[in-house]
PDB file of C-alpha atoms in Angstrom:
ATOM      1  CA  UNK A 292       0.000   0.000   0.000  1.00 74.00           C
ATOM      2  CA  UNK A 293       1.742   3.480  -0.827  1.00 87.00           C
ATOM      3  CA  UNK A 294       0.910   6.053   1.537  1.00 93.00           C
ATOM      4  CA  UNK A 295       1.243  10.007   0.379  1.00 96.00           C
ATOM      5  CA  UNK A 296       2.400  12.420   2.639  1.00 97.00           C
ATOM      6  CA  UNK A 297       3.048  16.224   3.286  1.00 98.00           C
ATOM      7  CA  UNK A 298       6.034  17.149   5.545  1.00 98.00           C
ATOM      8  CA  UNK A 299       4.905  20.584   7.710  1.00 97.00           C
ATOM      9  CA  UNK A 300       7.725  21.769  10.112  1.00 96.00           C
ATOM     10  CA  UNK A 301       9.071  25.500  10.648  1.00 94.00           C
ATOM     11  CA  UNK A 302      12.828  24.375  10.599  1.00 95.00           C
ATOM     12  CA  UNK A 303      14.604  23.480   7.518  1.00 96.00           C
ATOM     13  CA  UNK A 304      16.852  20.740   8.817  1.00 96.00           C
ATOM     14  CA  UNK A 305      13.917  19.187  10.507  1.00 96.00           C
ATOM     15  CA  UNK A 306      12.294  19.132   7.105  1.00 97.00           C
ATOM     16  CA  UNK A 307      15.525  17.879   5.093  1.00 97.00           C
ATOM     17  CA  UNK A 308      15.779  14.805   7.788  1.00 97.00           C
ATOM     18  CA  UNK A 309      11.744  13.728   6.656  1.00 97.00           C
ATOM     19  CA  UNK A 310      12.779  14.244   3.566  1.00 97.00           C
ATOM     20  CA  UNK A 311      15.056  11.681   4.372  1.00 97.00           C
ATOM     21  CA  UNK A 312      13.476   9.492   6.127  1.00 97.00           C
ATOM     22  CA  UNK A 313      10.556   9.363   3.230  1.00 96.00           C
ATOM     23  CA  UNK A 314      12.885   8.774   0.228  1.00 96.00           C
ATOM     24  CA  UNK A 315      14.409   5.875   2.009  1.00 94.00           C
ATOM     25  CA  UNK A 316      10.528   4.141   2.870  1.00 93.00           C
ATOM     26  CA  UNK A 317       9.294   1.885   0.308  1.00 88.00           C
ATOM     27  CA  UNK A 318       5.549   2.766  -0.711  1.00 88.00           C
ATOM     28  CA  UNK A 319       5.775   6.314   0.826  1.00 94.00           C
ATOM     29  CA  UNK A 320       5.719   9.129  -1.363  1.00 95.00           C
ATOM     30  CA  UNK A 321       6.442  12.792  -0.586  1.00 97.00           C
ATOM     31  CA  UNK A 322       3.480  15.362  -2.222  1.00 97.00           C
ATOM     32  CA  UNK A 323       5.544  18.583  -1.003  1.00 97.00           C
ATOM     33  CA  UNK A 324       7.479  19.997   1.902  1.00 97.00           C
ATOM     34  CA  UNK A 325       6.839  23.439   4.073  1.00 97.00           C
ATOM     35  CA  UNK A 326       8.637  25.692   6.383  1.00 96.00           C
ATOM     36  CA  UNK A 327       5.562  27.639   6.694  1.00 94.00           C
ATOM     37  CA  UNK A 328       2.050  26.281   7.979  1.00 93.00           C
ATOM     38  CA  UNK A 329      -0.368  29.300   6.237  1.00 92.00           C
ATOM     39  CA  UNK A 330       1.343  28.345   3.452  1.00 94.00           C
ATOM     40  CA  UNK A 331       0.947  24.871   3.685  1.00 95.00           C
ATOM     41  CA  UNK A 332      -2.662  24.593   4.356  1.00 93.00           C
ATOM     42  CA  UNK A 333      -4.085  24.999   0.467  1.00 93.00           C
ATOM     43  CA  UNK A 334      -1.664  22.465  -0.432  1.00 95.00           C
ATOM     44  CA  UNK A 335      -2.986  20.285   2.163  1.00 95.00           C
ATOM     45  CA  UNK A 336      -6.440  20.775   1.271  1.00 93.00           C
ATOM     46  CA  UNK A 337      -6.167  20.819  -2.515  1.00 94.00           C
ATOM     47  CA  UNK A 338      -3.647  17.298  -2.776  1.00 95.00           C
ATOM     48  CA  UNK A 339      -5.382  15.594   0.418  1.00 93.00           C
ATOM     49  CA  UNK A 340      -2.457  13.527   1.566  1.00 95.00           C
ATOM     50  CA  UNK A 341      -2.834  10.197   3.403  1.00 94.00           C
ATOM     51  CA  UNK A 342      -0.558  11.459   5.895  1.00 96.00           C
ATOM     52  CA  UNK A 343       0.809  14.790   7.449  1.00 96.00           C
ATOM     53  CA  UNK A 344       4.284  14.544   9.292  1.00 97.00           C
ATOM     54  CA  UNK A 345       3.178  17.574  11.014  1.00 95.00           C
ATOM     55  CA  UNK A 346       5.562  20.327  13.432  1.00 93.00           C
ATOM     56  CA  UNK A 347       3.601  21.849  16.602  1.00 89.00           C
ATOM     57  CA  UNK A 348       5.287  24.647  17.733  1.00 86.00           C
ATOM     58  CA  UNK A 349       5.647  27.094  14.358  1.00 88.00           C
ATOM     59  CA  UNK A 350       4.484  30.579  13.923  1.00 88.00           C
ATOM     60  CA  UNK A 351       1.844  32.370  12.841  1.00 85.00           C
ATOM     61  CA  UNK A 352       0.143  29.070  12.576  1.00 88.00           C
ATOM     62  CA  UNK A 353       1.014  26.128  14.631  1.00 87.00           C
ATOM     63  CA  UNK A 354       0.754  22.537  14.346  1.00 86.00           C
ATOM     64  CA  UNK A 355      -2.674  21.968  16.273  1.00 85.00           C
ATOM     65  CA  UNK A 356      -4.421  24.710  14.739  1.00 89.00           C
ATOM     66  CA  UNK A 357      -3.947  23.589  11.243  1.00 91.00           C
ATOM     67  CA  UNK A 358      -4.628  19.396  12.190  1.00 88.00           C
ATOM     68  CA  UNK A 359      -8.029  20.815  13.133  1.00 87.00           C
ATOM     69  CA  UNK A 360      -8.245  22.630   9.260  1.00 91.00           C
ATOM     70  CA  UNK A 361      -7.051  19.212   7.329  1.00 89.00           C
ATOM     71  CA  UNK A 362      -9.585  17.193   4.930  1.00 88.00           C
ATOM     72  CA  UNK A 363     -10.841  14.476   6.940  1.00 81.00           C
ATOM     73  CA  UNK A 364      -9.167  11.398   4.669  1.00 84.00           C
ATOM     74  CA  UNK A 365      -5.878  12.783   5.917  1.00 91.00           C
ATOM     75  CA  UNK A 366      -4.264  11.632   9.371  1.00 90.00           C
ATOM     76  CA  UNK A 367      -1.494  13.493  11.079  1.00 91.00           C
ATOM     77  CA  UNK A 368       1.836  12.029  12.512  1.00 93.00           C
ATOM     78  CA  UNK A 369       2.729  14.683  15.098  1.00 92.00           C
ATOM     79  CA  UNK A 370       6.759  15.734  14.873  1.00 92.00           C
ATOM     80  CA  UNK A 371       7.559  18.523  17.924  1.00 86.00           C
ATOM     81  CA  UNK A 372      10.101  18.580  20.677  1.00 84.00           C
ATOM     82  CA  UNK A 373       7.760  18.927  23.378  1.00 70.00           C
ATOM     83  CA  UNK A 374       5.934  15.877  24.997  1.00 65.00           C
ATOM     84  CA  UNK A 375       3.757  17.689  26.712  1.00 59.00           C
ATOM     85  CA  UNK A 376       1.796  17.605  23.748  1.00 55.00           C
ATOM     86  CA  UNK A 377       1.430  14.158  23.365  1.00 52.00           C
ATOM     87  CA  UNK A 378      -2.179  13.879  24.721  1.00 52.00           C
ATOM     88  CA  UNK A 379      -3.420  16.584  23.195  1.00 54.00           C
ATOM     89  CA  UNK A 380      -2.143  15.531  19.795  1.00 50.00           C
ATOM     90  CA  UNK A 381      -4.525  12.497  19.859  1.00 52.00           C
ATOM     91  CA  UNK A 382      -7.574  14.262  19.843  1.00 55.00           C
ATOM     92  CA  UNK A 383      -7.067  15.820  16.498  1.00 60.00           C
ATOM     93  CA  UNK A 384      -6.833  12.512  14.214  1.00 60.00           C
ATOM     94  CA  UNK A 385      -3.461  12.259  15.050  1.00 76.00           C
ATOM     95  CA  UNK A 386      -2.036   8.807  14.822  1.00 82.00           C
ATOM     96  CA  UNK A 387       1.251   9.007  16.535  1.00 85.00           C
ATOM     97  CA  UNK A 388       3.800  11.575  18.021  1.00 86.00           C
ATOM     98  CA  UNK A 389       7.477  11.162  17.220  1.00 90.00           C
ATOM     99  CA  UNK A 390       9.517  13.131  19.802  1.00 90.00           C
ATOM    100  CA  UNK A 391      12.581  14.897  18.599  1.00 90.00           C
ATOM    101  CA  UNK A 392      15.209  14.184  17.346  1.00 93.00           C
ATOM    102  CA  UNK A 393      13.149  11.390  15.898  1.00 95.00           C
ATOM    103  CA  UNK A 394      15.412   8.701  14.484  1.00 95.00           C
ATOM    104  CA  UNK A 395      14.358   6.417  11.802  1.00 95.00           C
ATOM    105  CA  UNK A 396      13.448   3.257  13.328  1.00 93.00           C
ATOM    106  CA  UNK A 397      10.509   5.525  15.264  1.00 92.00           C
ATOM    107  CA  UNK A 398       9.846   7.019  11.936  1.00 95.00           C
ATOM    108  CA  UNK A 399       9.580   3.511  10.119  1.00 93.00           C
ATOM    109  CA  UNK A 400       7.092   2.032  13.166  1.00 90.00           C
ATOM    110  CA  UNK A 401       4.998   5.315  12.777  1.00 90.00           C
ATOM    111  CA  UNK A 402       4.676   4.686   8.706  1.00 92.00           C
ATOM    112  CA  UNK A 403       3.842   1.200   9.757  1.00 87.00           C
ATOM    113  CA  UNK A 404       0.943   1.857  11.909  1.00 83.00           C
ATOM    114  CA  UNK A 405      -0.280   4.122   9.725  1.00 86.00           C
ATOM    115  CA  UNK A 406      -0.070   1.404   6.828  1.00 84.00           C
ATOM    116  CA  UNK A 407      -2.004  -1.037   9.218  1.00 78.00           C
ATOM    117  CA  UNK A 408      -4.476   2.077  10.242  1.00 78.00           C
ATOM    118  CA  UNK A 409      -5.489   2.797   6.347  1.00 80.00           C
ATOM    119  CA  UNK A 410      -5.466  -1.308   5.597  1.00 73.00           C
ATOM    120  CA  UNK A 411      -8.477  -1.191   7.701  1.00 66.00           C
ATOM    121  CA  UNK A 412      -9.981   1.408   7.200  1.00 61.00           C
ATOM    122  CA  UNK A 413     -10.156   0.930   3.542  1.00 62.00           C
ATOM    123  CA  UNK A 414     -11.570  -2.296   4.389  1.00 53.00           C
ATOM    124  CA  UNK A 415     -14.173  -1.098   6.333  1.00 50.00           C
ATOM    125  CA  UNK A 416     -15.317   1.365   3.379  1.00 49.00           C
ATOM    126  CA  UNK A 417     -14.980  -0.944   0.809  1.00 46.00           C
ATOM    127  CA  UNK A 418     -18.092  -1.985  -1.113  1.00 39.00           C
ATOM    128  CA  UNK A 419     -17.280  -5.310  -2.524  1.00 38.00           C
ATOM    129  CA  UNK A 420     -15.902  -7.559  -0.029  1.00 38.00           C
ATOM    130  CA  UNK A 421     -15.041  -9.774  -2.609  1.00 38.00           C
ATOM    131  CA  UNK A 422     -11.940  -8.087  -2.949  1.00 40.00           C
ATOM    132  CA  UNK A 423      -8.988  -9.981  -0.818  1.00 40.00           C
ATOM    133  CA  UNK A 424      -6.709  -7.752   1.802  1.00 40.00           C
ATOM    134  CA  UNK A 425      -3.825  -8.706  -0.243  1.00 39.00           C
ATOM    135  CA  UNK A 426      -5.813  -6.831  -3.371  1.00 43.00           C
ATOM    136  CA  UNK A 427      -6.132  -3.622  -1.342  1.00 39.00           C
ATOM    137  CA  UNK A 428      -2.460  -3.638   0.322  1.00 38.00           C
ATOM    138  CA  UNK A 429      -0.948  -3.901  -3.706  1.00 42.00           C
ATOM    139  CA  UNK A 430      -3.278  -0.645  -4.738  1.00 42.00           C
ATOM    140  CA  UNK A 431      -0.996   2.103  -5.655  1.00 41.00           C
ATOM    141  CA  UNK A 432      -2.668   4.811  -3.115  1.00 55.00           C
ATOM    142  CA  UNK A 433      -5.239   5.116  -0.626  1.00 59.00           C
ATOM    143  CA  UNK A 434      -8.471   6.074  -1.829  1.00 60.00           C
ATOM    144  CA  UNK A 435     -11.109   5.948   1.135  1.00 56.00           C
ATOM    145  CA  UNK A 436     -14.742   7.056   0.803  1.00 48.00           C
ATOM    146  CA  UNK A 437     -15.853   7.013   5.021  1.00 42.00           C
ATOM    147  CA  UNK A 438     -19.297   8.738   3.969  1.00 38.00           C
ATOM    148  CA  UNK A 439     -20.438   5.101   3.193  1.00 38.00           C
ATOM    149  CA  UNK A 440     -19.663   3.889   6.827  1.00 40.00           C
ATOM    150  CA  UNK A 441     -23.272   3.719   8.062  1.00 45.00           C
ATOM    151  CA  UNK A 442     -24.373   1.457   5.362  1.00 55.00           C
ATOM    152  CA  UNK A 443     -22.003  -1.270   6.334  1.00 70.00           C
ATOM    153  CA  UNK A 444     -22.978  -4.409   8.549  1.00 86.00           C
ATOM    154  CA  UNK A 445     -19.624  -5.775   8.348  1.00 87.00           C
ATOM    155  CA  UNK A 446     -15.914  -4.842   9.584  1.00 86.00           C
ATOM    156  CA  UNK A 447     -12.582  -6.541   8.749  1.00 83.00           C
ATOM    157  CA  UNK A 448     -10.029  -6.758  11.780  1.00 85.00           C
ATOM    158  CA  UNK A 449      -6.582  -7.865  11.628  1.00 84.00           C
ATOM    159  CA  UNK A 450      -6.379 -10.231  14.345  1.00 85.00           C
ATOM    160  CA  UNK A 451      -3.078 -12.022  14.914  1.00 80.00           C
ATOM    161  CA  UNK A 452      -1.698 -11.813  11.624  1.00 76.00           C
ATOM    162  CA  UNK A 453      -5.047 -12.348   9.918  1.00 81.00           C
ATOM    163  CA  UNK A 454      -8.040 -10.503   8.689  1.00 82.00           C
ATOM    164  CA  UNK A 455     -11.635 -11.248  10.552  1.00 86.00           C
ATOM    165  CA  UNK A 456     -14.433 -10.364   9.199  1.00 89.00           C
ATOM    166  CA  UNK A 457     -17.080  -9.680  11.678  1.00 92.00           C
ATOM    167  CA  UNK A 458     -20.459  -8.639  12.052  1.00 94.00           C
ATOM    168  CA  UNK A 459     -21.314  -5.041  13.243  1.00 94.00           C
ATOM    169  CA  UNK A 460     -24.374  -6.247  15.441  1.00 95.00           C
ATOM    170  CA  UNK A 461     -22.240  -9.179  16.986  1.00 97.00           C
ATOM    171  CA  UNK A 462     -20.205  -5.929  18.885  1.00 97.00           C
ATOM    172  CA  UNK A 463     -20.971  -5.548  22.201  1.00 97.00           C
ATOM    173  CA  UNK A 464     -18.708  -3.065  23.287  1.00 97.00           C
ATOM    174  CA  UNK A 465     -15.249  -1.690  22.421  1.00 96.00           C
ATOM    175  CA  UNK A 466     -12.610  -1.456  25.271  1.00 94.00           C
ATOM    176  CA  UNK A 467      -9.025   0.567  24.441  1.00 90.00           C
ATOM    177  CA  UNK A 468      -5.601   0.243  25.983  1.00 80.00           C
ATOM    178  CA  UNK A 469      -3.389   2.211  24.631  1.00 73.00           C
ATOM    179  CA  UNK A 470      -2.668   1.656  20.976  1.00 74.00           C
ATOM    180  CA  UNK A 471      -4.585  -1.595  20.948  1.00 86.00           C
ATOM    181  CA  UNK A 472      -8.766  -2.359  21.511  1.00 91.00           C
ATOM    182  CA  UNK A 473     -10.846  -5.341  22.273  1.00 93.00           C
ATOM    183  CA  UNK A 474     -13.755  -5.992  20.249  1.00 95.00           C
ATOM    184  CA  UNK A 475     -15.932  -7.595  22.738  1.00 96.00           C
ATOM    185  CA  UNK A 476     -18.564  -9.781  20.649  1.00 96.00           C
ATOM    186  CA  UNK A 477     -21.805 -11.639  21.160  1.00 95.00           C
ATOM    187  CA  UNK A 478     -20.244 -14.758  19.172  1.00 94.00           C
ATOM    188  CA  UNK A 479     -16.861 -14.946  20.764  1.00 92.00           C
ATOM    189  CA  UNK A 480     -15.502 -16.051  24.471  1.00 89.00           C
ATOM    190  CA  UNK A 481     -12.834 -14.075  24.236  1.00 90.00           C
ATOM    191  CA  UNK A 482     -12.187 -10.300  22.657  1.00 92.00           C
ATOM    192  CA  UNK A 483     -10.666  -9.618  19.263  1.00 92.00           C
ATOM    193  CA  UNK A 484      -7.748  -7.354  19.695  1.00 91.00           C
ATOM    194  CA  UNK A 485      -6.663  -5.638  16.927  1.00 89.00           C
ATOM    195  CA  UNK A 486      -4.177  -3.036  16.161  1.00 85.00           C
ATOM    196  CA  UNK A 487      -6.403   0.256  16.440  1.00 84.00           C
ATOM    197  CA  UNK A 488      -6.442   3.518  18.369  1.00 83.00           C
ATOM    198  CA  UNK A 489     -10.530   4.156  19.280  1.00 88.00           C
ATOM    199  CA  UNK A 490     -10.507   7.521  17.554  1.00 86.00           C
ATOM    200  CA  UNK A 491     -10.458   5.334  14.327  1.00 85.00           C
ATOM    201  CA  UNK A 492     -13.132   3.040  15.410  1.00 90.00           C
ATOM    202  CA  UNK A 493     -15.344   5.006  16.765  1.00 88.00           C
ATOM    203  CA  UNK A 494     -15.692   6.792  13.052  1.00 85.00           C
ATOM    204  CA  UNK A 495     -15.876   3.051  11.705  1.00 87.00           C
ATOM    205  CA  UNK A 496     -19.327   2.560  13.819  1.00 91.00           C
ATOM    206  CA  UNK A 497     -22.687   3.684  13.029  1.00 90.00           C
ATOM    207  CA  UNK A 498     -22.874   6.320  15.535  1.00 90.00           C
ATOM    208  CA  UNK A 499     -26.896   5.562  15.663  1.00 91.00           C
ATOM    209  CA  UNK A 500     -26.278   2.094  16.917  1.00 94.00           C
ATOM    210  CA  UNK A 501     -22.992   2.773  19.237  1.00 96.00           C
ATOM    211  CA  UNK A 502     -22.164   6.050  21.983  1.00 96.00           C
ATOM    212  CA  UNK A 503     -18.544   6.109  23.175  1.00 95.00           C
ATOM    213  CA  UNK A 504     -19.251   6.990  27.202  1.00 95.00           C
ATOM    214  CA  UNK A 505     -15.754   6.776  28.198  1.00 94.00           C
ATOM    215  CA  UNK A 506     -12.494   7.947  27.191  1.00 91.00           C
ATOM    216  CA  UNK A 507     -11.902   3.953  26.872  1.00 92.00           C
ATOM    217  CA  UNK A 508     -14.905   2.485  25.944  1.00 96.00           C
ATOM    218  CA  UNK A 509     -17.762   2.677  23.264  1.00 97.00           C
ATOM    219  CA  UNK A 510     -21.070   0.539  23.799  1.00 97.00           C
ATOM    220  CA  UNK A 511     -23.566  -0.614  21.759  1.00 97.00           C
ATOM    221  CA  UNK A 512     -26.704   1.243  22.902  1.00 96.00           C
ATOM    222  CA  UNK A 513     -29.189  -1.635  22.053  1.00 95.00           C
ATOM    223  CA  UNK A 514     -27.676  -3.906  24.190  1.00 97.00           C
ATOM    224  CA  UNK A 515     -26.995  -1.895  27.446  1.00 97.00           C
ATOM    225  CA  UNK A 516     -28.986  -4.422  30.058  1.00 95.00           C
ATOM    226  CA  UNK A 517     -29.200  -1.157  32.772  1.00 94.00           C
ATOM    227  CA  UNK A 518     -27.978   2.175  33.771  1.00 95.00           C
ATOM    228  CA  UNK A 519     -27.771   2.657  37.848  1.00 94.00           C
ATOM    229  CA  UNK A 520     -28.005   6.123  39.105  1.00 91.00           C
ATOM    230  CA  UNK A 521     -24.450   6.760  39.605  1.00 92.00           C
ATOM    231  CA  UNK A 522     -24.161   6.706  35.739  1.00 94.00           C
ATOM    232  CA  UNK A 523     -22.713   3.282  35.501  1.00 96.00           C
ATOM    233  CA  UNK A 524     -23.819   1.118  32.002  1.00 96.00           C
ATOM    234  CA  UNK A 525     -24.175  -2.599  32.653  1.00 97.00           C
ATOM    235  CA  UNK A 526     -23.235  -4.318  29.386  1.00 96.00           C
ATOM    236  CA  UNK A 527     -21.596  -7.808  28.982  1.00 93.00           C
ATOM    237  CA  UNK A 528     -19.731  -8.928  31.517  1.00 90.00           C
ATOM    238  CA  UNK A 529     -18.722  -5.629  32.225  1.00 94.00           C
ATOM    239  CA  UNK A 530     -19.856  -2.010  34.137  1.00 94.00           C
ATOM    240  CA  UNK A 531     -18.371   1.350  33.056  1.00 95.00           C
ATOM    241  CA  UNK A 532     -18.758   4.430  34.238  1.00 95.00           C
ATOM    242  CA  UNK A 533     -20.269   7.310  32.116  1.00 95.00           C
ATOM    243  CA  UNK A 534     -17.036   9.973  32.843  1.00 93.00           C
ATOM    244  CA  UNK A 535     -17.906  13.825  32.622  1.00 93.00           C
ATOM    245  CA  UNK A 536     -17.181  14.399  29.057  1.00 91.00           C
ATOM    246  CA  UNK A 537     -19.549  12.207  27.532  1.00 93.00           C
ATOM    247  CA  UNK A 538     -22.393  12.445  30.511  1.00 93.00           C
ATOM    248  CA  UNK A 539     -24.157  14.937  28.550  1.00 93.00           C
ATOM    249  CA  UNK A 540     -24.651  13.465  25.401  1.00 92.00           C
ATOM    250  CA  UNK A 541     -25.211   9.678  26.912  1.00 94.00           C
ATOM    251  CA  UNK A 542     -28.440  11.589  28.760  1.00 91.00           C
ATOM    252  CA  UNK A 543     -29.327  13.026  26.104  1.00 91.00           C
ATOM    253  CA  UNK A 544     -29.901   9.229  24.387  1.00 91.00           C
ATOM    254  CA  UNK A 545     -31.546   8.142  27.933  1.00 91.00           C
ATOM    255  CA  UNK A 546     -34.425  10.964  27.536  1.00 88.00           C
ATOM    256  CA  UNK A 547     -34.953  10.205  23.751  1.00 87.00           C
ATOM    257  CA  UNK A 548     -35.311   6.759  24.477  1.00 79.00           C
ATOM    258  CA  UNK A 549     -37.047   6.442  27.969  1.00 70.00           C
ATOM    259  CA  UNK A 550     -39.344   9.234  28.830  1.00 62.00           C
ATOM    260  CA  UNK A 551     -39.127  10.143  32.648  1.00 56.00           C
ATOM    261  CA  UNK A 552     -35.170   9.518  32.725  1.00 50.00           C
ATOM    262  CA  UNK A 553     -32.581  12.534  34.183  1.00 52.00           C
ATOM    263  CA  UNK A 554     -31.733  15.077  32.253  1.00 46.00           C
TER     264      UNK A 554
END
């Protein structure tokens, strides 16, 4: 699978080192390189790149304003100096954060969960399943269309080494540690882990059939048994905790769905 990518960073050796790095990856081409971010938006925009190795701190403009300005096909691999960033950087599709100086075995695992990130999501966008992994990963670019998510009733996980194809109403709920999840389904004893940040899966499920109430969990909303009144969601085998940020919106659902609930 060749990934595209735009290199963003105010300092020119920074740049020159990407630079670098990307002529030395197989499958990764380089669309253009900037030393500054107002100017590198339109490109952005106009060549929607697969990936943007992406600077924080820069002038005028810096790193997390523009992530928030990029087409939606386009994920960002965060390049900065400062870890104190690296939380923040994950909220704006950001799929990993190399800390300077970044050498180029970080680089290469970064490309390489990106690679595996794309895989599936093409898969999960794809309309004719007939078409094999190994078909998809010899394509010469990514070409995603996510508008057709909601219409799926499948999704394809890489699960030790292999694709699974599983159904979307077998999902119970989705639990994430770290840079890994657990597919928790009706079928299986044991969860499917897979590869994934929950960012990207919680834009693979319909969001009419599944809520994400926690920063590490997304249920499915049909098959919540009950909700206690300290905001906790038995599902499963499990109970989890509505937290603060996603309160409001979870009782939101509750009043839609069962008249008399708290508001």
């Amino acid at each position: 699978m060749t990934l595209s990518c735009i290199i963003v960073d105010d300092e020119p050796l920074a740049v020159k080192l990407l630079e670098s790095f990307v002529s030395k990856t197989p499958d990764l081409t380089l669309l253009a390189s900037f030393t500054d971010s107002v100017e590198a938006i339109n490109a952005v925009k106009e060549q929607k790149p697969n990936l943007l190795f992406l600077d924080i701190q820069m002038p005028d403009l810096n790193g997390m304003e523009l992530a928030h300005m990029i087409p939606s096909e386009t994920r960002v691999i965060f390049t900065t100096a400062f870890k104190e960033y690296a939380f923040e950087s994950y909220e704006v599709k950001a799929l990993d954060f190399l800390l300077k100086p970044i050498r180029y075995n970080k680089f290469i695992a970064a490309v390489d969960k990106a690679r595996e990130w794309f895989t599936v999501y093409c898969l999960q966008f794809t309309d004719d399943y007939s078409e094999s992994p190994e078909g998809l990963a010899n394509k010469s670019s990514v070409n995603c269309k996510p508008s057709t998510v909601n219409n799926n009733t499948t999704l394809f996980l890489k699960v030790d080494g292999e694709y699974r194809q599983i159904a979307i109403s077998d999902i119970i709920y989705v639990s994430g540690m770290k840079d890994y999840v657990m597919f928790y389904l009706e079928s299986e004893r044991r969860p499917l882990v897979t590869y994934l940040r929950m960012k990207a899966v919680e834009e693979m499920l319909p969001p009419q059939q599944f809520m994400r109430v926690h920063r590490s969990y997304i249920v499915c909303l049909e098959k919540i048994r009950k909700v206690d009144r300290n905001d906790c969601i038995y599902i499963g085998d499990e109970i989890i905790h509505v937290t603060e940020a996603f309160l409001s919106a979870f009782q939101q659902y509750l009043s839609s769905k069962f008249p008399g609930s708290r508001s």
